mmCIF file of C-alpha atoms in Angstrom:
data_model
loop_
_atom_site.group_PDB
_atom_site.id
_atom_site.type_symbol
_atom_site.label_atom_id
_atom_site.label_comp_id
_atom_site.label_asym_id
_atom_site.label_seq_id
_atom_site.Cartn_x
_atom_site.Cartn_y
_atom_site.Cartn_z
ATOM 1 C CA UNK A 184 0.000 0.000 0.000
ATOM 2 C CA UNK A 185 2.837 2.459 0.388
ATOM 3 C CA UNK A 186 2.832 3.067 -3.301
ATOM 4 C CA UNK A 187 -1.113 3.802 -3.736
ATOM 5 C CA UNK A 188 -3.132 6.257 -1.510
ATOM 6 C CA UNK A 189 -4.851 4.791 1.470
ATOM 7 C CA UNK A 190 -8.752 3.855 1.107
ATOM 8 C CA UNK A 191 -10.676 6.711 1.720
ATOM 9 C CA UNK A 192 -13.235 5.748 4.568
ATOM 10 C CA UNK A 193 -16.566 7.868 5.663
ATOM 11 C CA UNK A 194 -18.854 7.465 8.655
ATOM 12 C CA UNK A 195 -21.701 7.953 8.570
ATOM 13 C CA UNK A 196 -23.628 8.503 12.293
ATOM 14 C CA UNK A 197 -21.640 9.393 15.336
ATOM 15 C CA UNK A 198 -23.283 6.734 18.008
ATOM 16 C CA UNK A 199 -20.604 5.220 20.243
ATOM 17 C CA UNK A 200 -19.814 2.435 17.743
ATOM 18 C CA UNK A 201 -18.510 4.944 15.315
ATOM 19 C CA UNK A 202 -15.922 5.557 17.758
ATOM 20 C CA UNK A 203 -14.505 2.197 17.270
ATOM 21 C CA UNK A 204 -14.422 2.136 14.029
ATOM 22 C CA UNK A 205 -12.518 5.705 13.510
ATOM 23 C CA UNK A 206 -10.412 4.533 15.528
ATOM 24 C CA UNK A 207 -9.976 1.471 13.702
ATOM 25 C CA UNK A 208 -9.737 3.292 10.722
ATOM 26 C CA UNK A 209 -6.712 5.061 12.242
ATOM 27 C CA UNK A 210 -4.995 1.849 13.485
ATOM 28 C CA UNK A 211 -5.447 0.303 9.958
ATOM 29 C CA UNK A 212 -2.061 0.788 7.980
ATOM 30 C CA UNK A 213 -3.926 1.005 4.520
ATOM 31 C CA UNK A 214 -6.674 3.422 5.663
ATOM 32 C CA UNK A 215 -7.742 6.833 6.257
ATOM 33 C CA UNK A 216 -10.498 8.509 8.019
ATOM 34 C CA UNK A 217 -12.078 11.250 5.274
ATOM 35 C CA UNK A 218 -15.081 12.428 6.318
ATOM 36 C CA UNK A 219 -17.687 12.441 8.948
ATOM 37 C CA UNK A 220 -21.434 13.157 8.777
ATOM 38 C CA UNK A 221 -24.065 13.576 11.096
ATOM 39 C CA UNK A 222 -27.918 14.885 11.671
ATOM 40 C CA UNK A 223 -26.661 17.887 12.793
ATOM 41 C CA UNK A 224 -23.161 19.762 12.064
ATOM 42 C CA UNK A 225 -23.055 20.592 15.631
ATOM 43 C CA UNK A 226 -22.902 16.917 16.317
ATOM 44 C CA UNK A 227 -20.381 16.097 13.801
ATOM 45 C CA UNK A 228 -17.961 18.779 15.282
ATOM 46 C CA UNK A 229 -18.404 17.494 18.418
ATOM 47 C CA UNK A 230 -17.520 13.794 17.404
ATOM 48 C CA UNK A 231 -14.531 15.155 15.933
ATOM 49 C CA UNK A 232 -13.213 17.080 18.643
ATOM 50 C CA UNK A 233 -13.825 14.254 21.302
ATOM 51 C CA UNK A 234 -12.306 11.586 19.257
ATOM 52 C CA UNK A 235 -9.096 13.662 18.260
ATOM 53 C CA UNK A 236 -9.883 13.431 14.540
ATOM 54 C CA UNK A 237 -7.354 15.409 12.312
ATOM 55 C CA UNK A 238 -7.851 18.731 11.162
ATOM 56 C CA UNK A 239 -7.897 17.684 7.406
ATOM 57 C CA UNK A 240 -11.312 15.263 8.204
ATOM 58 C CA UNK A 241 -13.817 16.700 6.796
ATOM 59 C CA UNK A 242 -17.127 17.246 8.788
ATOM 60 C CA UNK A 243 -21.285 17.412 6.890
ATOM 61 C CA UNK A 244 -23.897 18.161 8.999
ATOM 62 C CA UNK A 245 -26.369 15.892 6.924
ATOM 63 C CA UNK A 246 -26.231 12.325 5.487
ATOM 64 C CA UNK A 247 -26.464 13.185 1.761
ATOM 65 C CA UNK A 248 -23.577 15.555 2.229
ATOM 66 C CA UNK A 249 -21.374 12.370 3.483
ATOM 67 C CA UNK A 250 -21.624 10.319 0.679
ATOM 68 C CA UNK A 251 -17.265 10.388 -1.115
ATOM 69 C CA UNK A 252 -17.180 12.345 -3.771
ATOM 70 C CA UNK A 253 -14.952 9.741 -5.640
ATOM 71 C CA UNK A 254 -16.130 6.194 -6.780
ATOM 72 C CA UNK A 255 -17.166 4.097 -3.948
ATOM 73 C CA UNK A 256 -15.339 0.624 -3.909
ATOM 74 C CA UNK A 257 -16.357 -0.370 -0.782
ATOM 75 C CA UNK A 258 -19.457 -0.786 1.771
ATOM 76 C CA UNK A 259 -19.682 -1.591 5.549
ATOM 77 C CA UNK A 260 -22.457 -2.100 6.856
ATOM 78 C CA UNK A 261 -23.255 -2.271 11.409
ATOM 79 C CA UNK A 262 -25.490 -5.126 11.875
ATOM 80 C CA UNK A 263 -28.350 -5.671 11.914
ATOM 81 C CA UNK A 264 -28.078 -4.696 8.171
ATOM 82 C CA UNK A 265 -31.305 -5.198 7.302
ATOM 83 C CA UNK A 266 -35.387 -6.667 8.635
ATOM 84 C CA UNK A 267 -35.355 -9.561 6.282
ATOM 85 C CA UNK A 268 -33.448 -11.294 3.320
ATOM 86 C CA UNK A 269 -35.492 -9.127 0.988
ATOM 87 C CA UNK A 270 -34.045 -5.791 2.041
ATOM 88 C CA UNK A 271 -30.475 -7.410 2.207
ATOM 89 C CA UNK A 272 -30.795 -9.040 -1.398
ATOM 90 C CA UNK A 273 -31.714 -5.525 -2.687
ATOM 91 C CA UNK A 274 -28.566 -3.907 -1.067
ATOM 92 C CA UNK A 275 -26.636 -6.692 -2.072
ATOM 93 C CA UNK A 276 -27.368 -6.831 -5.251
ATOM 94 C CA UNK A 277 -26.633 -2.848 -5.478
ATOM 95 C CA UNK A 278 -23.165 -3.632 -4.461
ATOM 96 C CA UNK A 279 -22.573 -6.167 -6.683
ATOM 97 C CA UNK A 280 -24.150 -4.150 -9.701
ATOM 98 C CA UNK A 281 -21.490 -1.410 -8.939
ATOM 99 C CA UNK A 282 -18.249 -3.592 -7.945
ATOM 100 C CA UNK A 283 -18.572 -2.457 -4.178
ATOM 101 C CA UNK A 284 -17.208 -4.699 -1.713
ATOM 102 C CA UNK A 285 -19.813 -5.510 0.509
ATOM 103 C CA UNK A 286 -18.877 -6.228 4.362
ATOM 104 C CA UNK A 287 -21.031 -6.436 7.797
ATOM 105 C CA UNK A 288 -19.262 -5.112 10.632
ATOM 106 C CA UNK A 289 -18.793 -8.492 12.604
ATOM 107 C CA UNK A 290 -15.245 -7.493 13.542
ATOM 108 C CA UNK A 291 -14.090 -11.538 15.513
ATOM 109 C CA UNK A 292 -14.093 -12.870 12.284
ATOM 110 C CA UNK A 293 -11.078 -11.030 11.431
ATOM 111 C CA UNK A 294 -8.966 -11.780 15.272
ATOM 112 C CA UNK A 295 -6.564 -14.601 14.215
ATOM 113 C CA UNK A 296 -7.735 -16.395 16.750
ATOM 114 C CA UNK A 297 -10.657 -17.104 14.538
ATOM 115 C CA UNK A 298 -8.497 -18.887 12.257
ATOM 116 C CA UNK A 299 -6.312 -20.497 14.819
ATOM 117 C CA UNK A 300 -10.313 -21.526 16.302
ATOM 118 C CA UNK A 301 -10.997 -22.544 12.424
ATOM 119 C CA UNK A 302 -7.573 -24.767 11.782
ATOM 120 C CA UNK A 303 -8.168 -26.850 14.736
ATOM 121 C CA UNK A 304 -11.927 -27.708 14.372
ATOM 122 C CA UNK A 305 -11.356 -28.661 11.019
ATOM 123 C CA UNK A 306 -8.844 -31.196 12.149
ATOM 124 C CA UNK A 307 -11.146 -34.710 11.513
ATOM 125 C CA UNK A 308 -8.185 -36.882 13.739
ATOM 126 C CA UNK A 309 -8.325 -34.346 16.285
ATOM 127 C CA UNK A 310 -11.766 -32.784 16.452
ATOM 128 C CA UNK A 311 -13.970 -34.681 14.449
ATOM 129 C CA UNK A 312 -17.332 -33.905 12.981
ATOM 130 C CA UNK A 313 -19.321 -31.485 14.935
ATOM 131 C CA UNK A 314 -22.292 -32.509 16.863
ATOM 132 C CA UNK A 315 -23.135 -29.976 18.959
ATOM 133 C CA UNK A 316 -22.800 -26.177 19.173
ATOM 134 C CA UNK A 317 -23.687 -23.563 21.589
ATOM 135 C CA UNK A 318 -23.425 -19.823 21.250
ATOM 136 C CA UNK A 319 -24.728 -17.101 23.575
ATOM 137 C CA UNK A 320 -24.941 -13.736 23.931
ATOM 138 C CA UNK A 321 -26.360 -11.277 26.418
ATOM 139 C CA UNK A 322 -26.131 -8.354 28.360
ATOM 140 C CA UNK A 323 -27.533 -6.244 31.000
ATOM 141 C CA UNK A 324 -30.107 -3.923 29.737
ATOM 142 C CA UNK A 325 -30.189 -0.592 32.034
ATOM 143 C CA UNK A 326 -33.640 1.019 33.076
ATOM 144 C CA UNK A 327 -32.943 3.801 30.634
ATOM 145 C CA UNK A 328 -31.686 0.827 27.794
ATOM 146 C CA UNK A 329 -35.012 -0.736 27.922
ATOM 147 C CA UNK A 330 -36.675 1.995 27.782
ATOM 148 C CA UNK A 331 -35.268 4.571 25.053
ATOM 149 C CA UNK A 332 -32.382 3.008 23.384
ATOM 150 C CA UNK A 333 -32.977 2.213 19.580
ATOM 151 C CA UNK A 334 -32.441 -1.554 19.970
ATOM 152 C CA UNK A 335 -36.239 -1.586 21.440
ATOM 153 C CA UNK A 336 -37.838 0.552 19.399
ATOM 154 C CA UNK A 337 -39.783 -1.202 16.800
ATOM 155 C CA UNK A 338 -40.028 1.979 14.110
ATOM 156 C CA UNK A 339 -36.227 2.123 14.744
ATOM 157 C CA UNK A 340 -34.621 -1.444 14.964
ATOM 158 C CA UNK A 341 -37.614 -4.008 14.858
ATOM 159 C CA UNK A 342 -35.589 -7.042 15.525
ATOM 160 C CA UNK A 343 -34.459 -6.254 18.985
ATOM 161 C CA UNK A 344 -32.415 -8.761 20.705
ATOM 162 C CA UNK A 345 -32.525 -11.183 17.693
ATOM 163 C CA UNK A 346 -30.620 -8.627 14.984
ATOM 164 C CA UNK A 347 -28.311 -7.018 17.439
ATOM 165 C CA UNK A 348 -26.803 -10.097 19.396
ATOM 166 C CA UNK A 349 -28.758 -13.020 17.366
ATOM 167 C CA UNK A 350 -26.681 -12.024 14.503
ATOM 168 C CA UNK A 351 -23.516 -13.326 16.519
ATOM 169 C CA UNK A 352 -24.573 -16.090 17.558
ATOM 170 C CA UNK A 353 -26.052 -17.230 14.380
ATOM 171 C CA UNK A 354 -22.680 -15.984 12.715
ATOM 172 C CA UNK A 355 -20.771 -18.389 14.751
ATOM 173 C CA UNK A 356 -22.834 -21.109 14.358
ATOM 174 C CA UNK A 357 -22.675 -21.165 10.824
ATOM 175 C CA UNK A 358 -18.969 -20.465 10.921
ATOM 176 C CA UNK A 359 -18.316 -23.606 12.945
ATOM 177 C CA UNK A 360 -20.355 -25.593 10.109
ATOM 178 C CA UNK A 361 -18.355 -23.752 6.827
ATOM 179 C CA UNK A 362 -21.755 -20.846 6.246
ATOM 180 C CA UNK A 363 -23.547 -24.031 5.228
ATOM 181 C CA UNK A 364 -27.378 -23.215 5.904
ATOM 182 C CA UNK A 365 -29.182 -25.411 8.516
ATOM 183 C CA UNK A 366 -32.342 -27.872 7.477
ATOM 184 C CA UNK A 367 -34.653 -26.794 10.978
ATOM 185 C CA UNK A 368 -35.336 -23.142 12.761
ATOM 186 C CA UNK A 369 -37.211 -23.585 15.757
ATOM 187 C CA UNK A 370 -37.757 -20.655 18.696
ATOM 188 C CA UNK A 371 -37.666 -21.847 22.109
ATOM 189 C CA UNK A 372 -40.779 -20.761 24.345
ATOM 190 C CA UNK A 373 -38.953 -18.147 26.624
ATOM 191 C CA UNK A 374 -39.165 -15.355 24.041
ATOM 192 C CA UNK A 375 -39.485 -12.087 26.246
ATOM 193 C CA UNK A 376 -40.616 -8.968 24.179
ATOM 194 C CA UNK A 377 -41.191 -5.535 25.699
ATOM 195 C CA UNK A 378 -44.576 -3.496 25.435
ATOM 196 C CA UNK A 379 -44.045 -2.393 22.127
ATOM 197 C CA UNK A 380 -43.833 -6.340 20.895
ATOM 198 C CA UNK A 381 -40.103 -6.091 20.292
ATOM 199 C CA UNK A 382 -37.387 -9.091 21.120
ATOM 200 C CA UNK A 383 -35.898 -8.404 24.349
ATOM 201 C CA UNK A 384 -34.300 -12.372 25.228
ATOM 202 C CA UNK A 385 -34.848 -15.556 23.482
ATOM 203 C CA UNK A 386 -33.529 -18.565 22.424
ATOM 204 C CA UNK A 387 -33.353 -20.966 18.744
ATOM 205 C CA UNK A 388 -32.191 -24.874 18.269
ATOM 206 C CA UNK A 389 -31.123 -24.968 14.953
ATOM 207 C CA UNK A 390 -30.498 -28.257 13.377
ATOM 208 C CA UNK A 391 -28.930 -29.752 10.036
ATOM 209 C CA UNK A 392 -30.660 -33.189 9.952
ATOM 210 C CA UNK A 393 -30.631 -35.172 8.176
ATOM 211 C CA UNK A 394 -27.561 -33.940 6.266
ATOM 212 C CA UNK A 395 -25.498 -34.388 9.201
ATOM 213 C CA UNK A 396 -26.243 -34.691 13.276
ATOM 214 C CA UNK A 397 -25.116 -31.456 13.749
ATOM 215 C CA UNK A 398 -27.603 -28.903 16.248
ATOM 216 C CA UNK A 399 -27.117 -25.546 17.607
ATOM 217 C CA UNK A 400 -27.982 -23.624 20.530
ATOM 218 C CA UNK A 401 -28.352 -19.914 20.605
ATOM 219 C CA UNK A 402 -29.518 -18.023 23.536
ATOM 220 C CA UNK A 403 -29.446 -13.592 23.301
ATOM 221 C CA UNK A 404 -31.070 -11.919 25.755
ATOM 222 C CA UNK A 405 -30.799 -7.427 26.824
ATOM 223 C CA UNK A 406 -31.429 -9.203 30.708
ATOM 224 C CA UNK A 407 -28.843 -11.202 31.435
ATOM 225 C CA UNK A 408 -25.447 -10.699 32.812
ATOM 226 C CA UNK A 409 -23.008 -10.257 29.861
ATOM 227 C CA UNK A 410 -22.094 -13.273 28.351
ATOM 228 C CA UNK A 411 -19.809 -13.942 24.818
ATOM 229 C CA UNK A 412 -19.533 -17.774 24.633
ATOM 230 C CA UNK A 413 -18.626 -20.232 22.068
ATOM 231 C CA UNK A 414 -18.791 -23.802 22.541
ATOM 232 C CA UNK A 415 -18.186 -26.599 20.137
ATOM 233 C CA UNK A 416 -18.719 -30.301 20.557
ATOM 234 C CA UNK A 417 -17.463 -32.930 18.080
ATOM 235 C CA UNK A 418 -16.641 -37.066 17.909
ATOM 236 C CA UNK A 419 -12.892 -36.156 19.799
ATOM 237 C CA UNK A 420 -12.718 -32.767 20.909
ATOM 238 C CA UNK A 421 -14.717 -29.939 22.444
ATOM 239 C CA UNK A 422 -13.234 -25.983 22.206
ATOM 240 C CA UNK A 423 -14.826 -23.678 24.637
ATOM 241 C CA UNK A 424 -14.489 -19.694 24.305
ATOM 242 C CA UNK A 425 -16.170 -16.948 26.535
ATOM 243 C CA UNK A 426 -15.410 -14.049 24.597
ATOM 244 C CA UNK A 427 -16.140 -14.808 21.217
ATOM 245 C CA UNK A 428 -17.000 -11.234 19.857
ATOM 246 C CA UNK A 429 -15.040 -8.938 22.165
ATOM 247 C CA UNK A 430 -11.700 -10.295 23.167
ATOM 248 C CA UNK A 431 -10.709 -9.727 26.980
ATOM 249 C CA UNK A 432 -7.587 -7.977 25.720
ATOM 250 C CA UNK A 433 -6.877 -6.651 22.231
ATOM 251 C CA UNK A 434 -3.436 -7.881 21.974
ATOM 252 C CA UNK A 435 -4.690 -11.495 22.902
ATOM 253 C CA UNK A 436 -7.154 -13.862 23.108
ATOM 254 C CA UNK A 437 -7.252 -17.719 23.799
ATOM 255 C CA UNK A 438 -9.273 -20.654 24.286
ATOM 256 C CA UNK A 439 -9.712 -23.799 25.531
ATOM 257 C CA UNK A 440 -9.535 -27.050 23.418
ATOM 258 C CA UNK A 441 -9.870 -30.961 24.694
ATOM 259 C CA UNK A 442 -8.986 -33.782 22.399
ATOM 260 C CA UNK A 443 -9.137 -37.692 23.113
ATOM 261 C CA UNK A 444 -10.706 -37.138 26.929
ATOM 262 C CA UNK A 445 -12.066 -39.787 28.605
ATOM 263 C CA UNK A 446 -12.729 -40.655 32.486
ATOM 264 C CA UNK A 447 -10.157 -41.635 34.609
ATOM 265 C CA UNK A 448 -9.937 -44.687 36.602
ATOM 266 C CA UNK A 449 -13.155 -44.622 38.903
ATOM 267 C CA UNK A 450 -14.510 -41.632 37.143
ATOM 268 C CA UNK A 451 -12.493 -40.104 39.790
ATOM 269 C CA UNK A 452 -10.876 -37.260 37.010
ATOM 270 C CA UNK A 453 -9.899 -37.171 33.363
ATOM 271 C CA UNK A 454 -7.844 -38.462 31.359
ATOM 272 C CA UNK A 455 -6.693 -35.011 29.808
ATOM 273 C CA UNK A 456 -6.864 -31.386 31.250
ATOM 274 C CA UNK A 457 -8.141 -28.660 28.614
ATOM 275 C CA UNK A 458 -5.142 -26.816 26.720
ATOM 276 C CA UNK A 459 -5.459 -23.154 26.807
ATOM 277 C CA UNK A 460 -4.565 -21.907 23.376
ATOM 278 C CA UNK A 461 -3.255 -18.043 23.205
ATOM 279 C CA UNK A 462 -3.275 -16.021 20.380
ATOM 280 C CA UNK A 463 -1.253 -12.496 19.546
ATOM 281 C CA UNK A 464 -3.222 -10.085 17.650
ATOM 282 C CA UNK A 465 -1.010 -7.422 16.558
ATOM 283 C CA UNK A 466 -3.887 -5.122 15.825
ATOM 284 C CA UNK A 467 -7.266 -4.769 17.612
ATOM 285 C CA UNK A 468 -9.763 -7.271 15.294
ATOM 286 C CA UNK A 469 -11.435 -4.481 14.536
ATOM 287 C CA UNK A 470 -8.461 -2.343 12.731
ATOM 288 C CA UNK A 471 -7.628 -6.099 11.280
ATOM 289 C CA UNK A 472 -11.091 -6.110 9.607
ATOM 290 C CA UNK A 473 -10.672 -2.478 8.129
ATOM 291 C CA UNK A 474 -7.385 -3.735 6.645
ATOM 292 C CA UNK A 475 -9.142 -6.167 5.334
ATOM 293 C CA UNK A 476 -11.703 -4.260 3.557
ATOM 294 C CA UNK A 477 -9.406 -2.166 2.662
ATOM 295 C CA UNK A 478 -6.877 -4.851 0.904
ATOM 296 C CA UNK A 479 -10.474 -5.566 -0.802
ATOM 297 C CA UNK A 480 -10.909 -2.128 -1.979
ATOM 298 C CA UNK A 481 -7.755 -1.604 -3.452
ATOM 299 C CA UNK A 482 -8.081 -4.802 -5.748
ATOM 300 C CA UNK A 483 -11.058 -3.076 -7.378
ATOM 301 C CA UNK A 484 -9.917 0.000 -7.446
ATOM 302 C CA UNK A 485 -6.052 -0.639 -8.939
ATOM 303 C CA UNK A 486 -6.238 -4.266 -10.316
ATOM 304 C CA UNK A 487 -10.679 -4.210 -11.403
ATOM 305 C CA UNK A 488 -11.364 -7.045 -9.643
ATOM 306 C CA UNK A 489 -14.655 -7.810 -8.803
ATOM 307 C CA UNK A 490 -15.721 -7.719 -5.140
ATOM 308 C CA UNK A 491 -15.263 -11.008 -2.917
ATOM 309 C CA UNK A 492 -18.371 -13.038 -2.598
ATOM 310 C CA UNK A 493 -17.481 -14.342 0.419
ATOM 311 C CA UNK A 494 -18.763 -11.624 2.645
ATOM 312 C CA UNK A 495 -22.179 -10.917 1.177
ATOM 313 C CA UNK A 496 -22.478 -14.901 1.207
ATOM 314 C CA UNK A 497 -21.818 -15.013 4.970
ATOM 315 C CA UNK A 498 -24.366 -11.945 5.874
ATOM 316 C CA UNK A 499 -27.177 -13.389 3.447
ATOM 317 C CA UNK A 500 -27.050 -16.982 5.131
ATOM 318 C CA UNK A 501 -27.022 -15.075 8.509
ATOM 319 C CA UNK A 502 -29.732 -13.489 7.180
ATOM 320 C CA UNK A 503 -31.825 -16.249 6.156
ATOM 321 C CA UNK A 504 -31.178 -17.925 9.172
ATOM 322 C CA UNK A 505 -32.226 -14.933 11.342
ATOM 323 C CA UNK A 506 -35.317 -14.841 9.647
ATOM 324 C CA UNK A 507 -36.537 -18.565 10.290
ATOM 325 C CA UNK A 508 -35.676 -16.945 14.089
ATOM 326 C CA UNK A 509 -38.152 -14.536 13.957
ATOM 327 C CA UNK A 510 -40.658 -16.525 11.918
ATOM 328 C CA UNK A 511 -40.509 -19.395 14.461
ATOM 329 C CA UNK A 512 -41.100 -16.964 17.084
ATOM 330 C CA UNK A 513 -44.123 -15.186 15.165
ATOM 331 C CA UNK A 514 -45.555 -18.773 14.594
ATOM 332 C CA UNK A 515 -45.395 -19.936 18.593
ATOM 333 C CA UNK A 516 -42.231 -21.304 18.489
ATOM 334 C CA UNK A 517 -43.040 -23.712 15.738
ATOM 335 C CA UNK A 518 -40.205 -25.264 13.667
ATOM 336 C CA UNK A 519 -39.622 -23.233 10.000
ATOM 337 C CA UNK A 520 -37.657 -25.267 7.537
ATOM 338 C CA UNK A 521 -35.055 -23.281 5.636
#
């Protein structure tokens, strides 16, 4: 990259995730942070100033005013990125009309422990094929959360719960089984939803019978204490993780992964202890998945490539899975087949 210009990045909204991701953008060594636009300029300016943005970013007090004035090679979107399947395809198939790399924001997929997580569940002498898989997450929803935050407003982010920490958990479980889409959607009957009919905690099975034996577990809930876990069961191994998403520390992460246990004599321990498995990261996952997007960028826009598939692939079959979700759940929990 030190011989081309650095991808031009704009953000658009200054809520506290933006934060992350300017700074991301600054951490990234093939990006730049170009512009920033808000509702209101006043709000812009003030985004700028308490995030230390350079002089040289420029600020719009409007959306429409944000929008690079060069060709656009690239698109990140925050999850949820859309109600249903329909409104993805449509965006989607905007970016792919345009050559614009298309990428949600679902920044562990880019911490090399991911891969490291990846390599060794893929080993069929040491992990086998996968049986069972369990994903949470949750956090505690505040007074004032519940009551005025956007996640629980239905005219401003209908899918509650399901689309802001469903996503994950449906993410990972289709991770763990290579994005391949499951046979069997069903809700669990301990959906809470809030006044207004919006998801505030629930939880899915998901199954792939009778391809494989293969089920899932997701629980996601604004009223629990927070939780980030990752949990994978196969024929000779098991890999445990409690902070999928959002590392402990940014310039680490591990796990924990069993092979081969079995009871010791009298059932009175194991066989085998669990190995915890560290992992460097020499960037925060979150500049790593700018740098990313950025590589992606510059392919298009110095070599015309066209834009890698795999990312709108992953986000559509996330998609389509979170939508069985939230038709099981309109249904009375009843099992939707994908």
């Amino acid at each position: 990259m030190s011989e081309n210009p650095k991808i031009r990045f704009g953000i658009i909204g200054c809520a506290n995730i933006a934060r992350k991701v300017a700074r991301a953008i600054n951490l990234a060594p093939n990006s730049t942070l170009y512009a920033i636009g808000s509702r209101s300029m006043e709000k812009a300016h003030k985004f700028a100033a308490n995030n230390g943005l350079s002089e040289t970013v420029k600020i719009y007090g409007s959306y429409d005013q944000s929008w690079l004035p060069t060709r656009r090679s690239t698109c990140y979107w925050k999850k949820p990125v859309a109600l249903d399947v329909a409104q993805l395809d449509h965006i989607l198939q905007a970016c792919e009309s345009n050559g614009v790399q298309f990428m949600t924001g679902t920044m562990w997929l880019h911490h090399p422990r991911t891969a490291k997580l990846k390599d060794l569940i893929s080993d069929s002498k040491l992990f086998g094929p996968i049986n069972y898989i369990h994903s949470s997450s949750t956090r505690p929803g505040t007074k004032e959360f519940l009551e005025n935050n956007v996640r629980v407003k239905p005219d401003l982010d209908a899918l509650g719960a399901l689309g802001d920490l469903g996503w994950y958990c449906i993410e990972a479980a289709l991770w763990a089984k290579d994005n391949q889409l499951p046979t069997t959607v069903t809700a669990l009957p301990d959906v809470t939803k809030n006044s207004a009919g919006v998801i505030l905690s629930f939880t899915a099975s998901i199954q792939w019978e009778p391809l494989d034996h293969t089920v899932a577990t997701i629980h996601c809930s604004f009223l629990s204490h927070t939780s980030m876990d990752l949990s994978i069961s196969a024929s000779n191994g098991t890999m445990r993780c409690n902070d999928y998403i959002i590392p402990y520390a940014e310039n680490s992460a591990s796990f924990e992964f069993t092979s081969g246990a079995k009871f010791a004599e009298l059932h009175i321990g194991w066989s085998v202890s669990p190995e915890e498995v560290r992992v460097i990261s020499q960037l925060p996952q979150e500049a790593l998945m700018v740098q990313e997007l950025s590589r992606l960028a510059e392919g298009i826009r110095e070599f015309g490539y066209r834009p890698d598939r795999k990312w709108p692939d992953i986000s559509r079959n996330t998609q389509l899975v979170l939508d069985a979700v939230k038709k099981s759940i309109d249904l009375g929990c009843k099992p939707v087949s994908l």
